Amino acid sequence: MDRLSALRAALIPVGLIALALAGALAVLATGPLAVTPDALLAAVIGRGSPEAELALNLRGPRLLAALTTGAALAGAGAGFQILFRNPLAAPDLLGVSSGAGLGAALALLLGAGAALVQGAAFAGGLAAGALALACAALTRSGDGRLALILCGVVAGALASAGLGLVVILAEPYSQLPSITFWLLGSFTRATLAEAVVALVPVAVGAAVLMGLGFRLDILSLGDEQARSLGLRARPLRLLALAGAALMTSSAVAVAGVVGWIGLLAPHAARLIVGERAGRLIPAAMALGGLFALVIDRLATAFGPAEIPVGLLSAAIGAPAFLILFVATSRRT
């Protein structure tokens, strides 16, 4: 690859990030409270009109939650797919989403408030991911990736069993609808403070994955190849998976269970920027945030009743993934 092609490939993720931010601005500037982009920018610094400040206060937290969730799930999905060399690897590979769902369901069963529900979801997701990583670290399997997958399946199954028990114990007329609605996913619950707090672990996880950079590409070649190049494969893989699990648990804590973003966005980004982790992860995060914005806008576009974003992400993501799969197979 010549220098011009390398520069072009490096700038594509930047362009995708700019596109996601432009999409966010377009969402804020349209709708019943339509305001101009310059008025919105003035409202951000506290000098906007009352209409612009109202639009920012009403839509800002939901918008930030959508961007954070989409970027986190897509970045984690890209990291898993690189590490496991598996195009079907998704953010729930370590059982993080199931653990977060169990934590939130337990909090709702006990009558906790919104902040405690999100905190319990975050803790449950991290606990499930930590269980899978600890189980894999104790094994002496020759193939570390296989051990991680098996331990992730076990952690996810245990969390799903616990969630089923909580659903059975829930009061059917008050607690059960709340648990079901949370599990279907929504961005409307997040406050500005909660969305900003969620940015911190997402940023930490993303920094870990992008900081590893070319090491992720080497790890994808296998442990023997990584060791021959002087890398400690197991600790680096566990560090990368911990970062991805942190991003996933943060996203689920904010929005509930939203599928397909972590599977679809990395595939779309791979078609645009290629396989290298340094470009694939930020590009996938930008596309994931943009996809989350689209499904959030569609969630309120069909009447007064909001459609859960988890349903929309599956309804749109499944056929879109099939189209990407066909397009990718024809290129190879």
mmCIF file of C-alpha atoms in Angstrom:
data_model
loop_
_atom_site.group_PDB
_atom_site.id
_atom_site.type_symbol
_atom_site.label_atom_id
_atom_site.label_comp_id
_atom_site.label_asym_id
_atom_site.label_seq_id
_atom_site.Cartn_x
_atom_site.Cartn_y
_atom_site.Cartn_z
ATOM 1 C CA MET A 1 0.000 0.000 0.000
ATOM 2 C CA ASP A 2 1.475 3.356 -1.063
ATOM 3 C CA ARG A 3 1.568 6.401 1.169
ATOM 4 C CA LEU A 4 -1.491 8.041 -0.417
ATOM 5 C CA SER A 5 -3.587 4.897 -0.044
ATOM 6 C CA ALA A 6 -2.485 4.518 3.576
ATOM 7 C CA LEU A 7 -3.442 8.120 4.322
ATOM 8 C CA ARG A 8 -6.811 7.659 2.678
ATOM 9 C CA ALA A 9 -7.469 4.486 4.657
ATOM 10 C CA ALA A 10 -6.492 6.227 7.900
ATOM 11 C CA LEU A 11 -8.830 9.160 7.236
ATOM 12 C CA ILE A 12 -11.887 7.010 6.525
ATOM 13 C CA PRO A 13 -12.599 6.296 10.233
ATOM 14 C CA VAL A 14 -12.338 10.039 10.914
ATOM 15 C CA GLY A 15 -14.893 10.687 8.200
ATOM 16 C CA LEU A 16 -17.235 8.060 9.629
ATOM 17 C CA ILE A 17 -16.969 9.617 13.089
ATOM 18 C CA ALA A 18 -17.775 13.021 11.570
ATOM 19 C CA LEU A 19 -20.764 11.437 9.812
ATOM 20 C CA ALA A 20 -22.067 10.025 13.102
ATOM 21 C CA LEU A 21 -21.726 13.428 14.786
ATOM 22 C CA ALA A 22 -23.499 15.088 11.858
ATOM 23 C CA GLY A 23 -26.298 12.546 12.195
ATOM 24 C CA ALA A 24 -26.612 13.394 15.882
ATOM 25 C CA LEU A 25 -26.838 17.084 15.063
ATOM 26 C CA ALA A 26 -29.478 16.378 12.405
ATOM 27 C CA VAL A 27 -31.573 14.445 14.943
ATOM 28 C CA LEU A 28 -31.426 17.363 17.347
ATOM 29 C CA ALA A 29 -32.230 19.907 14.650
ATOM 30 C CA THR A 30 -35.328 18.167 13.242
ATOM 31 C CA GLY A 31 -38.682 17.076 14.570
ATOM 32 C CA PRO A 32 -41.418 18.914 16.504
ATOM 33 C CA LEU A 33 -38.817 21.106 18.234
ATOM 34 C CA ALA A 34 -36.878 21.956 15.093
ATOM 35 C CA VAL A 35 -33.987 24.337 15.749
ATOM 36 C CA THR A 36 -31.022 25.357 13.635
ATOM 37 C CA PRO A 37 -27.595 23.782 14.205
ATOM 38 C CA ASP A 38 -26.033 27.118 15.201
ATOM 39 C CA ALA A 39 -28.755 27.619 17.836
ATOM 40 C CA LEU A 40 -28.016 24.164 19.209
ATOM 41 C CA LEU A 41 -24.309 24.890 19.401
ATOM 42 C CA ALA A 42 -25.103 28.125 21.245
ATOM 43 C CA ALA A 43 -27.321 26.172 23.665
ATOM 44 C CA VAL A 44 -24.436 23.793 24.419
ATOM 45 C CA ILE A 45 -22.410 26.696 25.822
ATOM 46 C CA GLY A 46 -25.456 28.159 27.602
ATOM 47 C CA ARG A 47 -26.211 31.014 25.187
ATOM 48 C CA GLY A 48 -28.997 29.491 23.138
ATOM 49 C CA SER A 49 -32.650 30.368 22.800
ATOM 50 C CA PRO A 50 -35.240 28.794 25.124
ATOM 51 C CA GLU A 51 -36.407 26.576 22.247
ATOM 52 C CA ALA A 52 -32.877 25.325 21.573
ATOM 53 C CA GLU A 53 -32.217 24.673 25.258
ATOM 54 C CA LEU A 54 -35.507 22.786 25.548
ATOM 55 C CA ALA A 55 -34.652 20.622 22.527
ATOM 56 C CA LEU A 56 -31.202 19.946 23.944
ATOM 57 C CA ASN A 57 -32.520 19.082 27.406
ATOM 58 C CA LEU A 58 -35.255 16.791 26.078
ATOM 59 C CA ARG A 59 -33.307 15.031 23.357
ATOM 60 C CA GLY A 60 -29.734 15.363 24.540
ATOM 61 C CA PRO A 61 -29.666 12.539 27.131
ATOM 62 C CA ARG A 62 -31.434 10.100 24.808
ATOM 63 C CA LEU A 63 -29.151 11.053 21.932
ATOM 64 C CA LEU A 64 -26.016 10.633 24.028
ATOM 65 C CA ALA A 65 -27.259 7.271 25.327
ATOM 66 C CA ALA A 66 -27.894 6.067 21.767
ATOM 67 C CA LEU A 67 -24.460 7.151 20.554
ATOM 68 C CA THR A 68 -22.728 5.628 23.580
ATOM 69 C CA THR A 69 -24.607 2.350 23.347
ATOM 70 C CA GLY A 70 -24.141 1.922 19.624
ATOM 71 C CA ALA A 71 -20.437 2.788 19.717
ATOM 72 C CA ALA A 72 -19.773 0.553 22.723
ATOM 73 C CA LEU A 73 -21.528 -2.512 21.296
ATOM 74 C CA ALA A 74 -19.915 -2.084 17.878
ATOM 75 C CA GLY A 75 -16.432 -1.558 19.310
ATOM 76 C CA ALA A 76 -16.769 -4.579 21.584
ATOM 77 C CA GLY A 77 -18.103 -6.692 18.713
ATOM 78 C CA ALA A 78 -15.168 -5.692 16.500
ATOM 79 C CA GLY A 79 -12.737 -6.592 19.266
ATOM 80 C CA PHE A 80 -14.318 -10.017 19.763
ATOM 81 C CA GLN A 81 -14.345 -10.752 16.039
ATOM 82 C CA ILE A 82 -10.664 -9.859 15.703
ATOM 83 C CA LEU A 83 -9.563 -11.853 18.736
ATOM 84 C CA PHE A 84 -11.538 -14.979 17.919
ATOM 85 C CA ARG A 85 -11.195 -14.783 14.138
ATOM 86 C CA ASN A 86 -14.914 -15.438 14.050
ATOM 87 C CA PRO A 87 -17.279 -13.192 12.041
ATOM 88 C CA LEU A 88 -20.178 -14.336 14.245
ATOM 89 C CA ALA A 89 -18.555 -13.219 17.505
ATOM 90 C CA ALA A 90 -20.804 -10.702 19.276
ATOM 91 C CA PRO A 91 -20.574 -8.600 22.467
ATOM 92 C CA ASP A 92 -22.457 -11.269 24.438
ATOM 93 C CA LEU A 93 -19.813 -13.894 23.742
ATOM 94 C CA LEU A 94 -18.730 -13.826 27.412
ATOM 95 C CA GLY A 95 -22.303 -13.743 28.742
ATOM 96 C CA VAL A 96 -22.061 -10.030 29.606
ATOM 97 C CA SER A 97 -25.485 -9.065 28.241
ATOM 98 C CA SER A 98 -27.158 -11.971 30.046
ATOM 99 C CA GLY A 99 -25.409 -11.030 33.294
ATOM 100 C CA ALA A 100 -26.462 -7.401 32.923
ATOM 101 C CA GLY A 101 -30.043 -8.458 32.256
ATOM 102 C CA LEU A 102 -30.008 -10.593 35.391
ATOM 103 C CA GLY A 103 -28.654 -7.724 37.497
ATOM 104 C CA ALA A 104 -31.297 -5.303 36.227
ATOM 105 C CA ALA A 105 -34.100 -7.837 36.665
ATOM 106 C CA LEU A 106 -33.062 -8.495 40.264
ATOM 107 C CA ALA A 107 -33.025 -4.760 40.990
ATOM 108 C CA LEU A 108 -36.490 -4.323 39.450
ATOM 109 C CA LEU A 109 -37.763 -7.313 41.432
ATOM 110 C CA LEU A 110 -36.580 -5.615 44.625
ATOM 111 C CA GLY A 111 -38.225 -2.320 43.659
ATOM 112 C CA ALA A 112 -35.028 -0.348 43.087
ATOM 113 C CA GLY A 113 -34.961 3.022 41.370
ATOM 114 C CA ALA A 114 -33.604 3.750 37.900
ATOM 115 C CA ALA A 115 -30.067 4.548 39.053
ATOM 116 C CA LEU A 116 -29.809 1.355 41.098
ATOM 117 C CA VAL A 117 -31.205 -0.682 38.202
ATOM 118 C CA GLN A 118 -28.482 0.623 35.914
ATOM 119 C CA GLY A 119 -25.847 0.059 38.573
ATOM 120 C CA ALA A 120 -27.051 -3.514 39.106
ATOM 121 C CA ALA A 121 -27.009 -4.142 35.341
ATOM 122 C CA PHE A 122 -23.455 -2.847 35.099
ATOM 123 C CA ALA A 123 -22.344 -4.990 38.039
ATOM 124 C CA GLY A 124 -24.121 -8.064 36.674
ATOM 125 C CA GLY A 125 -22.503 -7.692 33.270
ATOM 126 C CA LEU A 126 -19.045 -7.299 34.745
ATOM 127 C CA ALA A 127 -19.628 -10.270 37.072
ATOM 128 C CA ALA A 128 -20.583 -12.542 34.173
ATOM 129 C CA GLY A 129 -17.616 -11.394 32.121
ATOM 130 C CA ALA A 130 -15.266 -11.794 35.080
ATOM 131 C CA LEU A 131 -16.592 -15.314 35.691
ATOM 132 C CA ALA A 132 -15.885 -16.288 32.080
ATOM 133 C CA LEU A 133 -12.397 -14.740 32.116
ATOM 134 C CA ALA A 134 -11.514 -16.291 35.484
ATOM 135 C CA CYS A 135 -12.708 -19.707 34.346
ATOM 136 C CA ALA A 136 -10.643 -19.478 31.168
ATOM 137 C CA ALA A 137 -7.578 -18.274 33.084
ATOM 138 C CA LEU A 138 -7.714 -21.361 35.314
ATOM 139 C CA THR A 139 -7.678 -23.761 32.386
ATOM 140 C CA ARG A 140 -4.568 -25.166 30.785
ATOM 141 C CA SER A 141 -6.181 -25.636 27.413
ATOM 142 C CA GLY A 142 -3.899 -25.424 24.413
ATOM 143 C CA ASP A 143 -6.395 -23.230 22.602
ATOM 144 C CA GLY A 144 -7.141 -20.246 24.843
ATOM 145 C CA ARG A 145 -9.863 -18.960 22.545
ATOM 146 C CA LEU A 146 -11.829 -22.187 22.778
ATOM 147 C CA ALA A 147 -11.618 -22.071 26.593
ATOM 148 C CA LEU A 148 -12.920 -18.498 26.598
ATOM 149 C CA ILE A 149 -15.833 -19.360 24.330
ATOM 150 C CA LEU A 150 -16.821 -22.355 26.431
ATOM 151 C CA CYS A 151 -16.558 -20.398 29.688
ATOM 152 C CA GLY A 152 -18.564 -17.563 28.147
ATOM 153 C CA VAL A 153 -21.307 -19.999 27.168
ATOM 154 C CA VAL A 154 -21.385 -21.318 30.731
ATOM 155 C CA ALA A 155 -21.532 -17.817 32.246
ATOM 156 C CA GLY A 156 -24.295 -16.788 29.855
ATOM 157 C CA ALA A 157 -26.297 -19.936 30.566
ATOM 158 C CA LEU A 158 -26.069 -19.419 34.328
ATOM 159 C CA ALA A 159 -27.182 -15.793 33.964
ATOM 160 C CA SER A 160 -30.061 -16.785 31.673
ATOM 161 C CA ALA A 161 -31.199 -19.403 34.184
ATOM 162 C CA GLY A 162 -31.157 -16.808 36.948
ATOM 163 C CA LEU A 163 -33.090 -14.377 34.755
ATOM 164 C CA GLY A 164 -35.724 -17.018 34.067
ATOM 165 C CA LEU A 165 -36.122 -17.575 37.799
ATOM 166 C CA VAL A 166 -36.534 -13.835 38.412
ATOM 167 C CA VAL A 167 -39.218 -13.663 35.707
ATOM 168 C CA ILE A 168 -41.115 -16.512 37.379
ATOM 169 C CA LEU A 169 -40.937 -14.795 40.780
ATOM 170 C CA ALA A 170 -41.925 -11.357 39.454
ATOM 171 C CA GLU A 171 -45.397 -10.004 40.162
ATOM 172 C CA PRO A 172 -47.194 -10.339 36.785
ATOM 173 C CA TYR A 173 -49.061 -7.014 36.796
ATOM 174 C CA SER A 174 -46.355 -4.586 37.919
ATOM 175 C CA GLN A 175 -42.857 -6.059 38.093
ATOM 176 C CA LEU A 176 -42.988 -8.355 35.069
ATOM 177 C CA PRO A 177 -43.910 -5.612 32.531
ATOM 178 C CA SER A 178 -41.052 -3.438 33.830
ATOM 179 C CA ILE A 179 -38.559 -6.283 33.513
ATOM 180 C CA THR A 180 -39.791 -7.178 30.024
ATOM 181 C CA PHE A 181 -39.654 -3.564 28.832
ATOM 182 C CA TRP A 182 -36.111 -3.163 30.150
ATOM 183 C CA LEU A 183 -34.938 -6.361 28.476
ATOM 184 C CA LEU A 184 -36.338 -5.206 25.114
ATOM 185 C CA GLY A 185 -34.109 -2.117 25.210
ATOM 186 C CA SER A 186 -34.803 1.615 25.213
ATOM 187 C CA PHE A 187 -32.817 4.849 25.201
ATOM 188 C CA THR A 188 -35.569 6.908 26.757
ATOM 189 C CA ARG A 189 -34.762 5.968 30.366
ATOM 190 C CA ALA A 190 -31.282 7.508 30.466
ATOM 191 C CA THR A 191 -30.762 10.858 32.144
ATOM 192 C CA LEU A 192 -27.939 13.174 31.148
ATOM 193 C CA ALA A 193 -25.930 12.282 34.249
ATOM 194 C CA GLU A 194 -26.330 8.549 33.633
ATOM 195 C CA ALA A 195 -25.369 8.884 29.973
ATOM 196 C CA VAL A 196 -22.274 10.917 30.847
ATOM 197 C CA VAL A 197 -21.269 8.429 33.555
ATOM 198 C CA ALA A 198 -21.604 5.583 31.041
ATOM 199 C CA LEU A 199 -19.143 7.353 28.759
ATOM 200 C CA VAL A 200 -16.301 6.786 31.223
ATOM 201 C CA PRO A 201 -16.137 2.957 31.157
ATOM 202 C CA VAL A 202 -16.891 2.963 27.429
ATOM 203 C CA ALA A 203 -13.973 5.335 26.836
ATOM 204 C CA VAL A 204 -11.701 3.199 29.031
ATOM 205 C CA GLY A 205 -12.639 0.011 27.168
ATOM 206 C CA ALA A 206 -12.215 1.683 23.785
ATOM 207 C CA ALA A 207 -8.831 3.080 24.842
ATOM 208 C CA VAL A 208 -7.697 -0.428 25.834
ATOM 209 C CA LEU A 209 -8.722 -1.948 22.504
ATOM 210 C CA MET A 210 -7.294 0.839 20.352
ATOM 211 C CA GLY A 211 -4.188 1.083 22.524
ATOM 212 C CA LEU A 212 -3.416 -2.560 21.789
ATOM 213 C CA GLY A 213 -3.568 -1.711 18.093
ATOM 214 C CA PHE A 214 -1.456 -4.024 15.957
ATOM 215 C CA ARG A 215 -1.167 -6.478 18.869
ATOM 216 C CA LEU A 216 -4.796 -7.434 18.284
ATOM 217 C CA ASP A 217 -3.942 -8.252 14.674
ATOM 218 C CA ILE A 218 -1.086 -10.455 15.855
ATOM 219 C CA LEU A 219 -3.246 -12.152 18.499
ATOM 220 C CA SER A 220 -5.752 -13.036 15.795
ATOM 221 C CA LEU A 221 -3.046 -15.155 14.141
ATOM 222 C CA GLY A 222 -2.864 -17.493 17.128
ATOM 223 C CA ASP A 223 -0.901 -17.869 20.349
ATOM 224 C CA GLU A 224 2.148 -19.523 18.764
ATOM 225 C CA GLN A 225 2.557 -16.759 16.202
ATOM 226 C CA ALA A 226 2.144 -14.109 18.909
ATOM 227 C CA ARG A 227 4.758 -15.740 21.151
ATOM 228 C CA SER A 228 7.182 -16.044 18.250
ATOM 229 C CA LEU A 229 6.945 -12.258 17.870
ATOM 230 C CA GLY A 230 7.590 -11.649 21.562
ATOM 231 C CA LEU A 231 4.029 -11.048 22.751
ATOM 232 C CA ARG A 232 2.488 -12.599 25.859
ATOM 233 C CA ALA A 233 -0.683 -13.890 24.235
ATOM 234 C CA ARG A 234 -2.833 -14.855 27.215
ATOM 235 C CA PRO A 235 -2.454 -11.644 29.313
ATOM 236 C CA LEU A 236 -2.985 -9.446 26.261
ATOM 237 C CA ARG A 237 -6.064 -11.383 25.219
ATOM 238 C CA LEU A 238 -7.543 -11.189 28.705
ATOM 239 C CA LEU A 239 -6.858 -7.431 28.773
ATOM 240 C CA ALA A 240 -8.605 -6.938 25.430
ATOM 241 C CA LEU A 241 -11.566 -9.055 26.472
ATOM 242 C CA ALA A 242 -11.851 -7.171 29.752
ATOM 243 C CA GLY A 243 -12.012 -3.895 27.806
ATOM 244 C CA ALA A 244 -14.690 -5.289 25.481
ATOM 245 C CA ALA A 245 -16.680 -6.647 28.427
ATOM 246 C CA LEU A 246 -16.492 -3.244 30.138
ATOM 247 C CA MET A 247 -17.912 -1.545 27.049
ATOM 248 C CA THR A 248 -20.690 -4.105 26.693
ATOM 249 C CA SER A 249 -21.800 -3.947 30.319
ATOM 250 C CA SER A 250 -21.889 -0.138 30.178
ATOM 251 C CA ALA A 251 -24.045 -0.179 27.050
ATOM 252 C CA VAL A 252 -26.500 -2.716 28.456
ATOM 253 C CA ALA A 253 -26.698 -0.812 31.739
ATOM 254 C CA VAL A 254 -27.806 2.340 29.894
ATOM 255 C CA ALA A 255 -30.119 0.923 27.243
ATOM 256 C CA GLY A 256 -31.017 -2.645 28.146
ATOM 257 C CA VAL A 257 -30.433 -5.523 25.753
ATOM 258 C CA VAL A 258 -29.968 -4.197 22.197
ATOM 259 C CA GLY A 259 -28.785 -6.842 19.774
ATOM 260 C CA TRP A 260 -27.271 -6.957 16.290
ATOM 261 C CA ILE A 261 -25.353 -3.668 16.513
ATOM 262 C CA GLY A 262 -22.238 -5.438 17.740
ATOM 263 C CA LEU A 263 -22.518 -7.960 14.922
ATOM 264 C CA LEU A 264 -23.610 -5.733 12.036
ATOM 265 C CA ALA A 265 -21.449 -2.621 12.466
ATOM 266 C CA PRO A 266 -18.053 -4.417 12.446
ATOM 267 C CA HIS A 267 -18.983 -6.219 9.222
ATOM 268 C CA ALA A 268 -20.004 -2.959 7.565
ATOM 269 C CA ALA A 269 -16.818 -1.268 8.779
ATOM 270 C CA ARG A 270 -14.699 -4.173 7.515
ATOM 271 C CA LEU A 271 -16.042 -3.641 4.009
ATOM 272 C CA ILE A 272 -14.992 0.019 4.186
ATOM 273 C CA VAL A 273 -11.650 0.063 6.033
ATOM 274 C CA GLY A 274 -10.427 -3.528 5.954
ATOM 275 C CA GLU A 275 -9.290 -5.904 8.683
ATOM 276 C CA ARG A 276 -6.664 -3.915 10.602
ATOM 277 C CA ALA A 277 -7.749 -3.311 14.188
ATOM 278 C CA GLY A 278 -6.456 0.262 14.341
ATOM 279 C CA ARG A 279 -8.923 1.310 11.656
ATOM 280 C CA LEU A 280 -11.656 -1.275 12.109
ATOM 281 C CA ILE A 281 -12.519 -0.538 15.754
ATOM 282 C CA PRO A 282 -13.044 3.270 15.460
ATOM 283 C CA ALA A 283 -14.885 2.827 12.152
ATOM 284 C CA ALA A 284 -17.163 0.192 13.683
ATOM 285 C CA MET A 285 -17.855 2.433 16.684
ATOM 286 C CA ALA A 286 -18.845 5.309 14.391
ATOM 287 C CA LEU A 287 -21.169 3.100 12.343
ATOM 288 C CA GLY A 288 -22.606 1.565 15.516
ATOM 289 C CA GLY A 289 -23.437 4.998 16.913
ATOM 290 C CA LEU A 290 -25.033 6.001 13.603
ATOM 291 C CA PHE A 291 -27.114 2.809 13.481
ATOM 292 C CA ALA A 292 -28.293 3.382 17.052
ATOM 293 C CA LEU A 293 -29.385 6.907 16.105
ATOM 294 C CA VAL A 294 -31.408 5.538 13.191
ATOM 295 C CA ILE A 295 -33.247 2.892 15.205
ATOM 296 C CA ASP A 296 -33.889 5.356 18.033
ATOM 297 C CA ARG A 297 -35.464 7.794 15.584
ATOM 298 C CA LEU A 298 -37.587 5.023 14.086
ATOM 299 C CA ALA A 299 -38.693 3.945 17.562
ATOM 300 C CA THR A 300 -40.808 7.092 17.906
ATOM 301 C CA ALA A 301 -41.798 7.515 14.246
ATOM 302 C CA PHE A 302 -44.833 5.217 14.122
ATOM 303 C CA GLY A 303 -47.181 6.792 16.630
ATOM 304 C CA PRO A 304 -47.377 7.785 20.281
ATOM 305 C CA ALA A 305 -46.323 4.334 21.518
ATOM 306 C CA GLU A 306 -42.572 3.811 21.399
ATOM 307 C CA ILE A 307 -41.266 0.619 19.791
ATOM 308 C CA PRO A 308 -38.471 -1.012 21.848
ATOM 309 C CA VAL A 309 -35.134 -0.435 20.148
ATOM 310 C CA GLY A 310 -34.155 -4.050 20.762
ATOM 311 C CA LEU A 311 -36.970 -5.165 18.454
ATOM 312 C CA LEU A 312 -36.072 -2.614 15.804
ATOM 313 C CA SER A 313 -32.381 -3.478 15.892
ATOM 314 C CA ALA A 314 -33.242 -7.116 15.210
ATOM 315 C CA ALA A 315 -35.832 -6.288 12.533
ATOM 316 C CA ILE A 316 -33.370 -4.049 10.664
ATOM 317 C CA GLY A 317 -30.096 -5.674 11.618
ATOM 318 C CA ALA A 318 -30.935 -9.237 10.572
ATOM 319 C CA PRO A 319 -31.723 -8.494 6.893
ATOM 320 C CA ALA A 320 -28.930 -5.908 6.743
ATOM 321 C CA PHE A 321 -26.462 -8.499 8.036
ATOM 322 C CA LEU A 322 -27.664 -10.952 5.386
ATOM 323 C CA ILE A 323 -27.062 -8.341 2.678
ATOM 324 C CA LEU A 324 -23.561 -7.637 4.021
ATOM 325 C CA PHE A 325 -22.811 -11.348 4.193
ATOM 326 C CA VAL A 326 -23.774 -11.833 0.543
ATOM 327 C CA ALA A 327 -21.754 -8.771 -0.476
ATOM 328 C CA THR A 328 -18.713 -10.001 1.441
ATOM 329 C CA SER A 329 -18.920 -13.528 0.042
ATOM 330 C CA ARG A 330 -18.995 -12.156 -3.508
ATOM 331 C CA ARG A 331 -15.859 -10.109 -2.899
ATOM 332 C CA THR A 332 -13.864 -13.140 -1.698
#
